[in-house]
PDB file of C-alpha atoms in Angstrom:
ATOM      1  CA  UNK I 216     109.778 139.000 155.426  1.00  0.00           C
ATOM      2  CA  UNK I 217     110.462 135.565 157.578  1.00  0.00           C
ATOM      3  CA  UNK I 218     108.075 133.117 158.693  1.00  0.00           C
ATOM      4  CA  UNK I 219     107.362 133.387 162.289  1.00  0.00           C
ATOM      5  CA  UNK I 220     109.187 130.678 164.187  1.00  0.00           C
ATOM      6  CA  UNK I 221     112.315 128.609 163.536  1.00  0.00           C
ATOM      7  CA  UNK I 222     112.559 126.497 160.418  1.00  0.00           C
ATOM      8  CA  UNK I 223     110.400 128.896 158.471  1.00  0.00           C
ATOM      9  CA  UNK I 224     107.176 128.761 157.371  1.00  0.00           C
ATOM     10  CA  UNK I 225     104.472 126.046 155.954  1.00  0.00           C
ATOM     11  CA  UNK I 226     103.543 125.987 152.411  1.00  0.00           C
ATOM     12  CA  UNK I 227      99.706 125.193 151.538  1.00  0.00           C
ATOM     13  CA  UNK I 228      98.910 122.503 149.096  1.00  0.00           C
ATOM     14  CA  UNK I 229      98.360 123.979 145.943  1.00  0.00           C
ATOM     15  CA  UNK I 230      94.848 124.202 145.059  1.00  0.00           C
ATOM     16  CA  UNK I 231      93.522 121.647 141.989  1.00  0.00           C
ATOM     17  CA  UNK I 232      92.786 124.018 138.740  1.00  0.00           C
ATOM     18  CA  UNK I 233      89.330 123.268 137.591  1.00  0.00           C
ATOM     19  CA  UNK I 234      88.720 120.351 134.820  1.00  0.00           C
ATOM     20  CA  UNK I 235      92.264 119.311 135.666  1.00  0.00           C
ATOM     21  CA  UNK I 236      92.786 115.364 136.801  1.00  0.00           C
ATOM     22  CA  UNK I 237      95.628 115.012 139.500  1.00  0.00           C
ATOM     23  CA  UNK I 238      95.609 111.518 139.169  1.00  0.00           C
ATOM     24  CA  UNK I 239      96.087 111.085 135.554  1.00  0.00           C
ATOM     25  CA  UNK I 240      99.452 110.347 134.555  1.00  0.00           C
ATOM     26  CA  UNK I 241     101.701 111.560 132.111  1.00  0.00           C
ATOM     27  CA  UNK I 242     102.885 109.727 128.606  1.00  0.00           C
ATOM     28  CA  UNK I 243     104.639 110.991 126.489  1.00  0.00           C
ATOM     29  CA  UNK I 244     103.624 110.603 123.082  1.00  0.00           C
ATOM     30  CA  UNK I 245     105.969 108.449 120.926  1.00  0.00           C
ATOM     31  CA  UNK I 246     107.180 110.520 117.698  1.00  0.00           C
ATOM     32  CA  UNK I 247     105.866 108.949 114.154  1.00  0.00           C
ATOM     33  CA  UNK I 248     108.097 106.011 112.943  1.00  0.00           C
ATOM     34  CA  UNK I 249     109.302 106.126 109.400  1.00  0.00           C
ATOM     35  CA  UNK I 250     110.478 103.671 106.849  1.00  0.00           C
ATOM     36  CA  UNK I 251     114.031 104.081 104.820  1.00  0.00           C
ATOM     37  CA  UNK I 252     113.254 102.413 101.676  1.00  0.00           C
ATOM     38  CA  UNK I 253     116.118 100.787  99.069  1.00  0.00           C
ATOM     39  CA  UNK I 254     114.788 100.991  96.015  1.00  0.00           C
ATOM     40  CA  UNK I 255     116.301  98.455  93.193  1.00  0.00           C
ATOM     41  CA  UNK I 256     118.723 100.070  90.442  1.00  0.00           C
ATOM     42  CA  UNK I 257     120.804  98.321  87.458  1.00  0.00           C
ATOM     43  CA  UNK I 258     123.953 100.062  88.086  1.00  0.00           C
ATOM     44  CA  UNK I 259     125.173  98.855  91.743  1.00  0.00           C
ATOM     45  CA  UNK I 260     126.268  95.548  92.267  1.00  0.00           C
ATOM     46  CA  UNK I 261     125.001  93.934  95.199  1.00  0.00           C
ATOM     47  CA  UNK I 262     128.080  93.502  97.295  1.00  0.00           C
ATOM     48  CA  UNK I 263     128.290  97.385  97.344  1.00  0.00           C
ATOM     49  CA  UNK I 264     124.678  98.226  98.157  1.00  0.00           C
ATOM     50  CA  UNK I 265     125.667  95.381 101.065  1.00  0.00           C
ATOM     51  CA  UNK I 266     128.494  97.695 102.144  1.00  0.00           C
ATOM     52  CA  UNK I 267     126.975 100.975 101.839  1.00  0.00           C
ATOM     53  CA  UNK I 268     123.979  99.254 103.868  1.00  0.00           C
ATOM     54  CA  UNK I 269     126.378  98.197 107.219  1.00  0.00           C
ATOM     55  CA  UNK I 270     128.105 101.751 106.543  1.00  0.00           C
ATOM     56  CA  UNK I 271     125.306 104.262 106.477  1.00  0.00           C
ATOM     57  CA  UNK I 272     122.769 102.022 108.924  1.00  0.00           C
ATOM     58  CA  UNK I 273     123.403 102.155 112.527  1.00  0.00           C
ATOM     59  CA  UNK I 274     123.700  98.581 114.141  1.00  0.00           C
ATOM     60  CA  UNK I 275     122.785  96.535 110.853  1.00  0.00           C
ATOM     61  CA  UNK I 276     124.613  92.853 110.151  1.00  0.00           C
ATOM     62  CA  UNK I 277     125.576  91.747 106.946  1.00  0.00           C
ATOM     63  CA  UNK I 278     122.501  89.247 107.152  1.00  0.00           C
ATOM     64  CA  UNK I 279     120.141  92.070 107.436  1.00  0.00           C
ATOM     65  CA  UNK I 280     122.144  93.960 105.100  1.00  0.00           C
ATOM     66  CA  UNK I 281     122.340  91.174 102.558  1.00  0.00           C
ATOM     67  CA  UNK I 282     118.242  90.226 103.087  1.00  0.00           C
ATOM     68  CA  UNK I 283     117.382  94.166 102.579  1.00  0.00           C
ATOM     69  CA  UNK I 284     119.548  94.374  99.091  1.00  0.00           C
ATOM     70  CA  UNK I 285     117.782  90.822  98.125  1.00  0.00           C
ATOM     71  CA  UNK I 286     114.278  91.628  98.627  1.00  0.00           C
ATOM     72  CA  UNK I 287     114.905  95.133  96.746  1.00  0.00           C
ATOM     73  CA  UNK I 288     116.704  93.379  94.046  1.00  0.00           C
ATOM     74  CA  UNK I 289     113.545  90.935  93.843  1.00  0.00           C
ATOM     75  CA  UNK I 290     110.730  92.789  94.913  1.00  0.00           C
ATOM     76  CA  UNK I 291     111.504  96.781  93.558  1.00  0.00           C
ATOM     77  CA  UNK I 292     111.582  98.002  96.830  1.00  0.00           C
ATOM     78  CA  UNK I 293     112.703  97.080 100.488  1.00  0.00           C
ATOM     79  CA  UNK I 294     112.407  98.233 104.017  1.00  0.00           C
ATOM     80  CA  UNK I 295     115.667  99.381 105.385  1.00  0.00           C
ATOM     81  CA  UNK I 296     114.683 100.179 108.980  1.00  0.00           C
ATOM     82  CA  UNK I 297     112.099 102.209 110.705  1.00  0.00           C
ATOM     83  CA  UNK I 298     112.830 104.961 112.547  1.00  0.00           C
ATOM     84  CA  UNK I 299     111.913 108.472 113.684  1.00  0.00           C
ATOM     85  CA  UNK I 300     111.868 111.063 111.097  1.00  0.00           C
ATOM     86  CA  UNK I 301     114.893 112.609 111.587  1.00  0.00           C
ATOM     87  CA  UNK I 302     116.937 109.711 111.780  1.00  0.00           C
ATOM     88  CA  UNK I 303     115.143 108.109 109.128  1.00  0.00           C
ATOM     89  CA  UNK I 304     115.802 111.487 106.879  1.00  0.00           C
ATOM     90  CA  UNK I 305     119.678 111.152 107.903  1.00  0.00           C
ATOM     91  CA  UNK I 306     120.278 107.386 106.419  1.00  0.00           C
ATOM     92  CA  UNK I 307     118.122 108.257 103.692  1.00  0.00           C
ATOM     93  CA  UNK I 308     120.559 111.057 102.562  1.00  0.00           C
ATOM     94  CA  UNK I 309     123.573 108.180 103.430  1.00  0.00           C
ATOM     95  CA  UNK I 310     122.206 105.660 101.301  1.00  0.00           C
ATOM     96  CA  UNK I 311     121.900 108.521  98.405  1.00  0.00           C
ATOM     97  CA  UNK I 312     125.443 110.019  98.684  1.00  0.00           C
ATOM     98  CA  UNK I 313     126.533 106.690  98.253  1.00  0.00           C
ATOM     99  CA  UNK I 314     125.285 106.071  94.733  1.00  0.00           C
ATOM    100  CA  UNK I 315     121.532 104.218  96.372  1.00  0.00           C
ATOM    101  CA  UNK I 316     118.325 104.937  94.981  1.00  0.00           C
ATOM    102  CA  UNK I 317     116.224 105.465  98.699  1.00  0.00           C
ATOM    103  CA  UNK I 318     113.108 107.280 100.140  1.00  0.00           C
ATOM    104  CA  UNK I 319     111.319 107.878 103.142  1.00  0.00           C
ATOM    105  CA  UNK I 320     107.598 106.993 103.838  1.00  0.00           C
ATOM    106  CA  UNK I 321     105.319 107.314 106.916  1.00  0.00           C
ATOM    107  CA  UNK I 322     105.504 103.781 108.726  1.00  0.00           C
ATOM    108  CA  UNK I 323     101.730 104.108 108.849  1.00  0.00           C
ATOM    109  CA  UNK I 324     101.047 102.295 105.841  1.00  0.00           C
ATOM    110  CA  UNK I 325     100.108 102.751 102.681  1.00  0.00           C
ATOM    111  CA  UNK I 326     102.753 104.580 101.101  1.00  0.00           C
ATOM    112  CA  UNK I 327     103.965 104.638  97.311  1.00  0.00           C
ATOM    113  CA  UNK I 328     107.248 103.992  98.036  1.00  0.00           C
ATOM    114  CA  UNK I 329     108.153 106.799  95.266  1.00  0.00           C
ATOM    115  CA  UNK I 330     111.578 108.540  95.743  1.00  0.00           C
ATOM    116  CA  UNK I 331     111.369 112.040  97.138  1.00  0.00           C
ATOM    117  CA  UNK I 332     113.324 114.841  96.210  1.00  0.00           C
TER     118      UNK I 332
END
């Protein structure tokens, strides 16, 4: 059925829901951030983790690429990048099929730093 008059008809304002806050806005949550990890190994020489490093990482320079594989090769263990989980999960996997000893730990802190399976 049509709306009397041209133009059609008026809507109403849609009535507030109890409890519920017009005014508040939206935000979007951000998604957990997670750390790639390089763990140290005796088999790769360091100009190839380097490589594998600027292949497998999105947007890293040989300087960060060289200071990663240092502080692994010095320290155990180094922080690649962090990331979201899936992407994090994804270079993880990279730095693996290339020969790399790597994990992936909550950003949050606290974690082992022990290789998952």
């Amino acid at each position: 059925m049509a709306a009397p008059g041209p133009g059609g008809g008026v809507l109403d304002r849609p009535a507030v829901l109890p409890g519920y806050d017009n005014k508040k806005s939206t935000v979007k949550k951000k998604p957990p951030m997670y750390r790639v990890m390089l763990h140290n190994d005796s088999s790769n020489r360091r100009e190839y983790v380097v490589r594998v490093l600027m292949k497998v990482v999105d947007g890293l320079t040989v300087d960060d690429a060289v200071n990663v594989m240092q502080e692994a090769h010095q320290n155990g263990m180094a922080c690649v990048i962090e990331c979201a989980q899936e992407d994090a999960e994804r270079y993880c996997e990279g730095l693996r099929g290339n020969g790399l000893i790597a994990s992936v730990e909550p950003a949050g802190g606290g974690g082992e730093g022990k290789p998952s399976d």
